[in-house]
Coordinates of C-alpha atoms in Angstrom, one line a residue:
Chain N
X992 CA 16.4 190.1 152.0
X993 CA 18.2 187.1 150.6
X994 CA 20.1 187.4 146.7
X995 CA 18.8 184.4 144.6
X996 CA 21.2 185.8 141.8
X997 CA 23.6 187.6 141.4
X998 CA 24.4 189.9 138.7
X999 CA 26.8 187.3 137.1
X1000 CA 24.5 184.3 137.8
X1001 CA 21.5 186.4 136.4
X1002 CA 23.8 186.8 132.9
X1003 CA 24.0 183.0 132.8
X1004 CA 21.0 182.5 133.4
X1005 CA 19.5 184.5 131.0
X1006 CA 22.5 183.0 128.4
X1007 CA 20.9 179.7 128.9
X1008 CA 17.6 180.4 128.1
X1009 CA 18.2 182.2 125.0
X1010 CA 20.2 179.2 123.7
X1011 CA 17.3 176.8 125.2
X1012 CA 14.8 179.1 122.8
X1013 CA 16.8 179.1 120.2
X1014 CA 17.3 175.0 120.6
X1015 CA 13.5 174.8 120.2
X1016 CA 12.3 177.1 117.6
X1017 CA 15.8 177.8 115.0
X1018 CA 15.7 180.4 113.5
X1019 CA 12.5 182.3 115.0
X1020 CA 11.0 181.6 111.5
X1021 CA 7.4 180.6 112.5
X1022 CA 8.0 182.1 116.2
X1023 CA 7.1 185.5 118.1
X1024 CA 8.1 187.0 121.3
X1025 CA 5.2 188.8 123.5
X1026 CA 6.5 190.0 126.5
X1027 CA 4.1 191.0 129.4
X1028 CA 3.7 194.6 130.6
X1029 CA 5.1 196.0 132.8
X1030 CA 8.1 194.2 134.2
X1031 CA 8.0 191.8 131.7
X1032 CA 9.3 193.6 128.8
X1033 CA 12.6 194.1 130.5
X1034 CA 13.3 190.3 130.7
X1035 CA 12.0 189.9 127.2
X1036 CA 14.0 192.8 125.8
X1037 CA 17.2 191.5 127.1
X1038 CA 16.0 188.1 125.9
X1039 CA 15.2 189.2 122.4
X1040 CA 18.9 190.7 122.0
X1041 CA 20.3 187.6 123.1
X1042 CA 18.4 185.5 120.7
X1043 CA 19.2 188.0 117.8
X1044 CA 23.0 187.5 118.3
X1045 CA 23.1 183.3 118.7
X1046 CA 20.6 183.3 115.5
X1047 CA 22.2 186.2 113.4
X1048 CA 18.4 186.9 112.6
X1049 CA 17.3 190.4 112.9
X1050 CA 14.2 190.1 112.0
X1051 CA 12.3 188.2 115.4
X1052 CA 8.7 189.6 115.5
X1053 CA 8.7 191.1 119.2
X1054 CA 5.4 192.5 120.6
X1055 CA 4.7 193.9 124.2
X1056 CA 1.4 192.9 125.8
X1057 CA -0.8 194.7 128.9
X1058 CA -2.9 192.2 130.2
X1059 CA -4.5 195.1 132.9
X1060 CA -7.9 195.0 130.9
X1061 CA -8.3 190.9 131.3
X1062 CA -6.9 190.7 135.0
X1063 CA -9.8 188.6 137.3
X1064 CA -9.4 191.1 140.3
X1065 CA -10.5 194.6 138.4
X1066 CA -12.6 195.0 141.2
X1067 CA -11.4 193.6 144.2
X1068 CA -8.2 195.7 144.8
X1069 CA -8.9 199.2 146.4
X1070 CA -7.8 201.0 143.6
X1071 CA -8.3 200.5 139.5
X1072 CA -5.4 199.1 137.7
X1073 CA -4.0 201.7 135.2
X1074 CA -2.8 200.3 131.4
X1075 CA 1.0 200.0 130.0
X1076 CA 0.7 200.4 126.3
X1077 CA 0.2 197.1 124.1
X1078 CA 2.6 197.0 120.7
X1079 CA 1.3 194.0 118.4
X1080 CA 2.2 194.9 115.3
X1081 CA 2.3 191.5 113.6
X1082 CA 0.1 188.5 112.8
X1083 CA -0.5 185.5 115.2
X1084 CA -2.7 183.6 113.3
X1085 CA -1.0 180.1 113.1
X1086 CA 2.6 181.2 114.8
X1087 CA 4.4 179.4 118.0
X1088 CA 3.9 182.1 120.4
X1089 CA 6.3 183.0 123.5
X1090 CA 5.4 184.6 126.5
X1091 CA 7.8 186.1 128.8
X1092 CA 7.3 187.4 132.6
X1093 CA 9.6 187.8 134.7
X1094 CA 8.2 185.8 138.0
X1095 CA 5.7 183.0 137.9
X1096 CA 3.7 183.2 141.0
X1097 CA 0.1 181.9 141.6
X1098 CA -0.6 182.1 137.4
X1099 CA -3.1 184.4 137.7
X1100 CA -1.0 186.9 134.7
X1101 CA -0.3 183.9 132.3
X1102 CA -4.0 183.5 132.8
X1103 CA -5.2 186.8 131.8
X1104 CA -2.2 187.1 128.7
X1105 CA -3.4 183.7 127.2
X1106 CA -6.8 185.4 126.8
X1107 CA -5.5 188.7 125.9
X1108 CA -3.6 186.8 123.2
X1109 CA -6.3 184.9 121.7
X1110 CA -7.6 188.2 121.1
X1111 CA -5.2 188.8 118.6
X1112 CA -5.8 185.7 116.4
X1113 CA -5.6 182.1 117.0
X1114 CA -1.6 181.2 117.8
X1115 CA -0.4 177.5 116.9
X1116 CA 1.1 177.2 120.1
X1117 CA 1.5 178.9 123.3
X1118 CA 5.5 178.4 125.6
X1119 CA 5.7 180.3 128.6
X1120 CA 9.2 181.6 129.7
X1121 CA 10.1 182.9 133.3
X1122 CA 12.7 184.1 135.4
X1123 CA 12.1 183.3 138.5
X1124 CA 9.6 180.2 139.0
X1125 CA 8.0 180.3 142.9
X1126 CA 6.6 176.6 142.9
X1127 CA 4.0 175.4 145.6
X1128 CA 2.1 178.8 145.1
X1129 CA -0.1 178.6 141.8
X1130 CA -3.5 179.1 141.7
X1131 CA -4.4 177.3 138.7
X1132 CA -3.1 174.6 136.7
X1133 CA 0.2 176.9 134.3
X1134 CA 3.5 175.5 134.2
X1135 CA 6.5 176.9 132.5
X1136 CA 8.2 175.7 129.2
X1137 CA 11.2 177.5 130.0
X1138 CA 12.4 178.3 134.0
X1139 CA 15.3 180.7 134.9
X1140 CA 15.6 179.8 138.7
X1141 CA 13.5 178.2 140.9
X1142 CA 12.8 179.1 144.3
X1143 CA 9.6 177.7 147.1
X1144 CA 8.6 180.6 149.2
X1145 CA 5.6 181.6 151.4
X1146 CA 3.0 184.1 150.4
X1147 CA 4.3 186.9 152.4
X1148 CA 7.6 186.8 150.7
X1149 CA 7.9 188.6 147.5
X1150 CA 10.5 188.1 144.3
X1151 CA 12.0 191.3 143.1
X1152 CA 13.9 191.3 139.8
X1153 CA 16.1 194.1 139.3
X1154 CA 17.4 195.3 136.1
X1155 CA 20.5 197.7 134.8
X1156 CA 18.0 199.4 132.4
X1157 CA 15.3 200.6 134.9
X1158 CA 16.4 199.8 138.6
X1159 CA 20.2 200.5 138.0
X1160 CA 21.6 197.1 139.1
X1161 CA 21.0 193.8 137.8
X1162 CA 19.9 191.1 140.5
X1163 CA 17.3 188.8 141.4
X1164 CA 16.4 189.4 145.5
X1165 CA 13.4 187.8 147.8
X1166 CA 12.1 190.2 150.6
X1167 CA 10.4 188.9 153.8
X1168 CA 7.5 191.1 154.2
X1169 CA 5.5 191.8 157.4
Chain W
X1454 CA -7.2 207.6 140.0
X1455 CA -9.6 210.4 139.4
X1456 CA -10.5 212.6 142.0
X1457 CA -14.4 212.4 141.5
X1458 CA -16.8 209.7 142.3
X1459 CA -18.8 210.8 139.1
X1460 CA -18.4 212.6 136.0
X1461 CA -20.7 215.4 136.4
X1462 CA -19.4 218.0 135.1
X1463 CA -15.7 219.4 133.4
X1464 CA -16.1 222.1 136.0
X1465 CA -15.0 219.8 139.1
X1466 CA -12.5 218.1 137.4
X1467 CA -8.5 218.9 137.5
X1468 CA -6.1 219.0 135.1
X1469 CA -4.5 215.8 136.1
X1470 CA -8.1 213.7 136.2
X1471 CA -8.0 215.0 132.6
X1472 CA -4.6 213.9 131.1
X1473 CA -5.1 210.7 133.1
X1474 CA -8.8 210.0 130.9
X1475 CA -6.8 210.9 128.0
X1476 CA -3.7 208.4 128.7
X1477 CA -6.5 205.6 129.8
X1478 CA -7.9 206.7 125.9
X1479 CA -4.9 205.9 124.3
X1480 CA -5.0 202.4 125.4
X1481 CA -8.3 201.9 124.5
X1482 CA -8.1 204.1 120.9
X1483 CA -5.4 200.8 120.3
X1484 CA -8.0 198.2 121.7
X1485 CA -10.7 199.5 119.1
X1486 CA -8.0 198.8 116.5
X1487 CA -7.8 195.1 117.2
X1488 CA -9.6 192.4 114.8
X1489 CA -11.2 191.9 118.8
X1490 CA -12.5 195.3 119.8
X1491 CA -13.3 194.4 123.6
X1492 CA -12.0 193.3 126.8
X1493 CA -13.7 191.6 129.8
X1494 CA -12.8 194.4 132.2
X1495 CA -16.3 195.0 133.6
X1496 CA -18.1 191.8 132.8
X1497 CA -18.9 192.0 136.8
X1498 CA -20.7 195.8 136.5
X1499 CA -23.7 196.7 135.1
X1500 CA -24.4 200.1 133.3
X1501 CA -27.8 201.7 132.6
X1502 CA -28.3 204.8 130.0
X1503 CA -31.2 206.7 130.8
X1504 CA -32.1 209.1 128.4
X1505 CA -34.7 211.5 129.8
X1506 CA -33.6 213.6 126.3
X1507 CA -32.9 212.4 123.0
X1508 CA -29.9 211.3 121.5
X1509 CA -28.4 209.4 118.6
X1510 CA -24.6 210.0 118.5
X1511 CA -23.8 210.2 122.7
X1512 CA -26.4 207.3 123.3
X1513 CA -24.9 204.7 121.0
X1514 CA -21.0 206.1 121.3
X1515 CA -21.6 205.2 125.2
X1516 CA -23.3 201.8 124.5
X1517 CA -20.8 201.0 122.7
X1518 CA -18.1 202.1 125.5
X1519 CA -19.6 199.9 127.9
X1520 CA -19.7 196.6 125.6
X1521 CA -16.8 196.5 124.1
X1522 CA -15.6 196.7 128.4
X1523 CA -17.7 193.8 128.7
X1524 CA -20.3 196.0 130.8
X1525 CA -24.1 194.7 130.6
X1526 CA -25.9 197.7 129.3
X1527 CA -29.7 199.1 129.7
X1528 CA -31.3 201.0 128.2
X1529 CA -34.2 203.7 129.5
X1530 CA -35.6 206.4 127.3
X1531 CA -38.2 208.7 128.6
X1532 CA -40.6 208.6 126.0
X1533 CA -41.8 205.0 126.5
X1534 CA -41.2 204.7 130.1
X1535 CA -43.2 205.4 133.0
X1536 CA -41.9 209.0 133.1
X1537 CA -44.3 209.9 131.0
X1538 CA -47.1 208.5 133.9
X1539 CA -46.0 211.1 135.9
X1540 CA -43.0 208.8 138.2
X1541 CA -40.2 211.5 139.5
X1542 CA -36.6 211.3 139.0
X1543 CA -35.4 210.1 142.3
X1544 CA -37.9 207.2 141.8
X1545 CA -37.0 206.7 138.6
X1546 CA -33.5 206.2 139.3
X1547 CA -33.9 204.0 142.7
X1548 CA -36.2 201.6 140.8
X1549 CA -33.5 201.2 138.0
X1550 CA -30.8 200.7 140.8
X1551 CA -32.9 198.7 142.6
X1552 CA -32.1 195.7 139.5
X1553 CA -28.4 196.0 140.7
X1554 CA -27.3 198.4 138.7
X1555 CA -23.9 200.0 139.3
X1556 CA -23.6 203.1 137.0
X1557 CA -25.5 205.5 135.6
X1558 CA -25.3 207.1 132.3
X1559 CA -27.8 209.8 132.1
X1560 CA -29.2 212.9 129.9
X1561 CA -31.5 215.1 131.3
X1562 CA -33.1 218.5 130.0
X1563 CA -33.2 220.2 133.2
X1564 CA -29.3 221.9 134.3
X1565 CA -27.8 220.4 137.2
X1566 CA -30.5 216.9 137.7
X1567 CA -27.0 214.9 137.6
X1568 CA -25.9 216.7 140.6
X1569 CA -29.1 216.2 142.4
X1570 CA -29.1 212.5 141.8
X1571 CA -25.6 212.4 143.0
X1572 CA -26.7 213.5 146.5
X1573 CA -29.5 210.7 147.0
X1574 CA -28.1 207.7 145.0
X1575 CA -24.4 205.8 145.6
X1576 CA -23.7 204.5 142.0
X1577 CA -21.5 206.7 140.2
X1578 CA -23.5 208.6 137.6
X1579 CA -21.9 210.2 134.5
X1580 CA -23.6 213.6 133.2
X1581 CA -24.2 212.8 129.6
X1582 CA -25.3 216.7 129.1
X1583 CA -27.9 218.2 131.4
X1584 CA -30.1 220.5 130.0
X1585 CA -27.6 224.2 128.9
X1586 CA -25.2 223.1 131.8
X1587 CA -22.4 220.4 131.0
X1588 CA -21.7 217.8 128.6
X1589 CA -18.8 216.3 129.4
X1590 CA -17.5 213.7 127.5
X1591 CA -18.1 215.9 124.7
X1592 CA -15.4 218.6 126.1
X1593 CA -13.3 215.6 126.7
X1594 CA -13.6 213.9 123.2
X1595 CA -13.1 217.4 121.6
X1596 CA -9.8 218.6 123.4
X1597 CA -8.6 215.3 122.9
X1598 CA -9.2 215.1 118.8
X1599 CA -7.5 218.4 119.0
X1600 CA -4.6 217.3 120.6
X1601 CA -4.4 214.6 118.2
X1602 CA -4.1 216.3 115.4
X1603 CA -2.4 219.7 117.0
X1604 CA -0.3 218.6 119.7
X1605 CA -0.7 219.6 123.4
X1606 CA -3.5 222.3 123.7
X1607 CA -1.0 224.7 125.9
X1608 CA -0.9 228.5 124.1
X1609 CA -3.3 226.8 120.9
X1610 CA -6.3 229.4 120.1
X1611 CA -9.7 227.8 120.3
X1612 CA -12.8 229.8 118.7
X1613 CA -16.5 228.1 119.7
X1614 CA -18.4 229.5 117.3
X1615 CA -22.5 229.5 116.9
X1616 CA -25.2 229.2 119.6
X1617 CA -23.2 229.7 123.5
X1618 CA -26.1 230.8 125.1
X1619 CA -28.0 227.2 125.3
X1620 CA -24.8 224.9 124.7
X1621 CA -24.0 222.7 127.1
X1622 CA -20.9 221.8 124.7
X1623 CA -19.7 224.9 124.7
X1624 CA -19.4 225.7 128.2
X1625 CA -17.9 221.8 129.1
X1626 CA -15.2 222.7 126.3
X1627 CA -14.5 226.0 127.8
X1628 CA -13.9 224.5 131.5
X1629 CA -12.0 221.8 129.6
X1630 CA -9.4 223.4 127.4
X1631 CA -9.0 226.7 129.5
X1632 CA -7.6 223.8 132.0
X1633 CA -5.7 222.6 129.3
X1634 CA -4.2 226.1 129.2
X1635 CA -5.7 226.7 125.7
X1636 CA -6.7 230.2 125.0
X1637 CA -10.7 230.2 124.1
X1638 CA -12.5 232.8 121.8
X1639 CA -16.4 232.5 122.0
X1640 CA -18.3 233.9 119.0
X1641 CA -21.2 234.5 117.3
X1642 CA -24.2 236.8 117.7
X1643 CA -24.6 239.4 120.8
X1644 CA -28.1 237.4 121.6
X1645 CA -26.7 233.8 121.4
X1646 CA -23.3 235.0 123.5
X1647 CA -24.1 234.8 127.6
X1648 CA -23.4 238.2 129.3
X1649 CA -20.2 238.1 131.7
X1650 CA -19.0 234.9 129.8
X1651 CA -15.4 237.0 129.9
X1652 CA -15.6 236.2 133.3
X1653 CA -14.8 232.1 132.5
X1654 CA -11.4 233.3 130.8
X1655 CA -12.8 233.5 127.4
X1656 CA -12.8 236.3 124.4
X1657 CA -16.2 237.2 123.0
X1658 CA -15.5 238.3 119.2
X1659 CA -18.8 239.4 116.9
X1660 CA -17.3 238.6 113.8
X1661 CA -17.1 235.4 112.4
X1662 CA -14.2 236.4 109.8
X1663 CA -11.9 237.9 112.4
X1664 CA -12.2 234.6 115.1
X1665 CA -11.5 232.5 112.7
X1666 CA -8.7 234.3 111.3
X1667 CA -7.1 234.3 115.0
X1668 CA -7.9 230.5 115.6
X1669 CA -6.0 227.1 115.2
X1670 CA -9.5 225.2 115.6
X1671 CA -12.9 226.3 115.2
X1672 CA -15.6 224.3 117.2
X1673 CA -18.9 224.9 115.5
X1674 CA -21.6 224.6 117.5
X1675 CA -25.5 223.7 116.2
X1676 CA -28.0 226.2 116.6
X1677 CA -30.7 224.6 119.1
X1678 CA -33.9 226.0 118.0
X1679 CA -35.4 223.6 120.5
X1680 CA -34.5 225.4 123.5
X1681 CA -34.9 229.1 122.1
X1682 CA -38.3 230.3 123.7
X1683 CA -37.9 233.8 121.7
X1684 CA -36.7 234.4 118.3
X1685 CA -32.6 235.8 118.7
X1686 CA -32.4 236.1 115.5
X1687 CA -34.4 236.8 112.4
X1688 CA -34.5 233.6 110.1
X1689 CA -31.9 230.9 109.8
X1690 CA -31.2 232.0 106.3
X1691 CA -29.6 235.5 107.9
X1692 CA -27.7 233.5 110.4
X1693 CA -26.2 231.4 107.8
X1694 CA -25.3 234.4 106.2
X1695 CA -23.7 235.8 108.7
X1696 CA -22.5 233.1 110.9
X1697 CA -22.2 229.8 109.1
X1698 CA -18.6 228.6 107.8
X1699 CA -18.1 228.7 104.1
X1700 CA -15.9 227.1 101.9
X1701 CA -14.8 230.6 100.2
X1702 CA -14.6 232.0 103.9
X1703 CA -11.9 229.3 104.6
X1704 CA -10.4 230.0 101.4
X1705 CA -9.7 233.2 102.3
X1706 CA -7.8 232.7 105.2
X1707 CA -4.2 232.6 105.5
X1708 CA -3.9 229.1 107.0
X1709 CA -6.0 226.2 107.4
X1710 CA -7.8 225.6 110.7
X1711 CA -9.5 222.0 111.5
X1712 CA -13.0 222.2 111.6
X1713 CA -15.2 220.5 114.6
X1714 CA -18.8 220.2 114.8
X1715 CA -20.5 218.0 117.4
X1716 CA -23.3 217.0 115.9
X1717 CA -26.2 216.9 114.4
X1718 CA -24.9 219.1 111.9
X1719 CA -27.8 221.7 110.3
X1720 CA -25.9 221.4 107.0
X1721 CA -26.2 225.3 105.0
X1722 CA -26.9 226.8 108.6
X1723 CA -23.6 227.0 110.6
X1724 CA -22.1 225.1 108.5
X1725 CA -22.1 223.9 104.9
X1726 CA -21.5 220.5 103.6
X1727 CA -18.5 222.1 101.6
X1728 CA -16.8 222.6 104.7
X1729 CA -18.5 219.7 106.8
X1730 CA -16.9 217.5 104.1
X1731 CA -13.8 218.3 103.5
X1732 CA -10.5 217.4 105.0
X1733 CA -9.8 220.4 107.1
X1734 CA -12.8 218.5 108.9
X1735 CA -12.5 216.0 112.0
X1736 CA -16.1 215.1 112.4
X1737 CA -15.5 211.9 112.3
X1738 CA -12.7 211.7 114.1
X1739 CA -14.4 212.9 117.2
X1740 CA -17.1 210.5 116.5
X1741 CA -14.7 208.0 116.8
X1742 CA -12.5 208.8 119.7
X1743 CA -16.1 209.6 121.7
X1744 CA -16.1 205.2 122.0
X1745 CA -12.4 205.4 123.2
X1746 CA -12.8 208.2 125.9
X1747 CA -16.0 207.2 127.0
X1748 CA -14.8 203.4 127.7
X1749 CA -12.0 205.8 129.3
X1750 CA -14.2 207.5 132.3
X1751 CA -16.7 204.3 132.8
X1752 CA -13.3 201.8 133.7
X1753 CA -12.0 205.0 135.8
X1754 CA -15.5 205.4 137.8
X1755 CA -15.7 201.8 138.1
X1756 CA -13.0 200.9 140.4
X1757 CA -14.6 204.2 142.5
X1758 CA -17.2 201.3 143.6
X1759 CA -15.6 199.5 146.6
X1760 CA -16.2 203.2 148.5
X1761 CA -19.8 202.3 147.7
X1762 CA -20.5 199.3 149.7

């Protein structure tokens, strides 16, 4: 097991982006936040804060997304994926959307949240935001708008993101798997 | 996961399989609220309904299930099939599955032809009320409109009131929300109420007045004239009297009760559109969480597939 960051690094990080969001949309006017269920609300909740400080806006529209009902391999794992709960209570029709996970791996997710989200309406725009980007292993043709870290890795190692709210610690970790 | 292959009956089901239908519900209940009402779940499974019985509500509610998972659906009824030449069940069934179909969705009028299909077909079948014996996703839509509006179902006091003897609703429901840990009344009259039926759990009460006064929720039941083979009682009209719900019998209660009826409704027999139409009734509410709980059990029985092959 090998820290990518640590819990200091992982603050700065996450500073950056927030400031790199708020660089490219002001103040969140014509903007939303979806973060991706499960693991990906905890990125995107610490990212929403953040935001909500540097813009003095309170009022970011902030959805949570489950994208278990669109995944491409319902069927071909052993056992049936079970539902986080989905919280869109706004419009958007027309808005610069945000979507947050917290690793990028083969792509696969983003895939099945861009058609979850066009469920809801038809968004101006669609940026994708990420922790931890593991290059060299997508599946199909996503790249992110925003990138925390970067890291290559094989397919039998695995990113873990640990947060204070849920996990008790705050790191970032990759673990070599047999 | 559940810890069934199908949905047969409420009977071999646990407590857990339930609340874990109902969680999967919730999700759903919210997907039928988008502008979108579907997802592409299941656009790689195919279900077919086979009716060997009529039905109007259950038939369309589960349609509708499986579409709006992205499901392809077909349809069988008896009456314009080659039932009616005389083919047998088991055929019946192979020849469906035979198209590559991966579910089954069926009604039948005999108790317990579920149950033998299970044993000598691999797709998961869901019982969508055999003959007097089960209907489950009945029970399951009913316990969880009542929890809906009443909280958990824990200590509540459930009457079923009306026909027990032939209702396949009202033994599911009883199986369902004695697991629930609800506390069950059954009543109506001594020739529509199953001897022994204390034996499920349940309180038998004879008058109509006095279970409703003890109930939070009364589940009325239709009277089934179809499958009575011997008059158990004298005309409708002295049923009614007797043992259909009344606005001024509500009145006179204490408290207000929610009203359930699963439908058809045999408005000014067991219950009258006063009641029926009024807000202490969640008729429609049932109707409508039926699509949510029934899109519920087909994605849970789906991924029970790969144990197939």
């Amino acid at each position: 097991m090998k820290t990518l960051l640590n819990n200091i690094q992982l603050q700065l990080t996450l500073q950056r982006l927030a400031h790199q969001l708020v660089e490219n949309h002001n103040n969140f006017s014509n903007t939303v936040i979806i973060g991706i269920q499960p693991r990906g609300i905890l990125l995107s909740d610490r990212i929403v804060k953040m935001v909500k400080t540097i813009t003095c806006n309170n009022n970011i529209s902030y959805g949570k997304l489950d994208i278990t009902f669109y995944r491409d391999d319902v069927h071909t794992t052993s056992d049936i994926q079970l539902p986080s709960e989905t919280d869109i209570s706004f419009n958007i029709e027309g808005k610069r959307v945000i979507l947050i996970d917290d690793v990028l791996h083969t792509g696969r997710t983003i895939r099945s949240a861009m058609d979850a989200l066009i469920d809801f309406g038809r968004p101006a725009g669609v940026e994708l935001l990420v922790l931890v980007d593991r290059r060299f292993s997508r599946e199909l043709p996503i790249h992110p708008d925003y990138t925390g870290y970067t890291v290559d890795t094989i397919l039998t190692q695995k990113v873990k993101v640990y947060w204070q709210e849920k996990d008790g610690k705050d790191e970032v970790v990759l673990i070599d798997k047999k | 996961m559940l810890s069934v292959k199908h949905l047969l009956g409420i009977r071999e089901i646990t407590a857990e399989d339930i609340a874990l239908i109902f969680r999967t519900a919730d999700n759903f209940k919210q997907v039928l609220q988008r502008p979108i009402k579907k997802v592409p779940s299941l656009r790689d499974t195919t279900v077919a309904n086979v009716f060997f019985e009529n039905s109007t509500r259950t038939r369309l509610s589960f349609e509708l299930a499986e579409k709006r998972l992205g499901a392809d659906v077909v349809n069988f009824s008896a009456s314009s099939s080659s039932v009616s030449k005389g083919e047998t069940l088991i055929d019946t069934v192979k020849n469906i599955l035979a198209m590559k179909v991966d579910m089954v969705v069926m009604r039948h009028a005999a108790s317990g032809a579920p149950w033998f299909l299970a044993n000598h077909i691999n797709a998961s079948i869901i019982n969508a009320g055999d003959g007097t014996n089960e209907h489950p996703t009945q029970a399951l839509l009913d316990a969880y409109s009542m929890r809906e509006k009443i909280g958990d179902l824990n200590g509540k006091h459930i009457a079923i009131i009306g026909d027990i003897m032939h209702s396949r609703v009202a033994l599911s429901n009883i199986y369902c929300l004695t697991k629930l840990g609800a506390k069950v009344t059954v009543a109506g009259p001594p020739t529509l109420i199953p001897k022994h039926i204390q034996s499920m759990g349940v309180r038998v009460e004879y008058n109509l007045k006095k279970a409703l006064e003890w109930c939070d929720v009364a589940n009325v039941l239709r009277i089934q004239l179809e499958r009575q083979h011997k008059p158990l009682f004298s005309t409708l009209r002295e049923y009614a009297l007797y043992y259909g719900v009344s606005r001024s019998m509500l009145d006179s209660l204490n408290k207000e009760i929610l009203i359930m009826h699963p439908g058809p409704i045999n408005r000014g027999v067991e219950l009258n559109s006063d009641v029926a139409d009024s807000g202490q009734s969640i008729i429609l509410d049932q109707v409508e969480n039926g699509v949510a709980i029934r899109m519920a059990v087909v994605y849970l029985l789906s991924g029970k597939r790969d144990n197939i092959e």
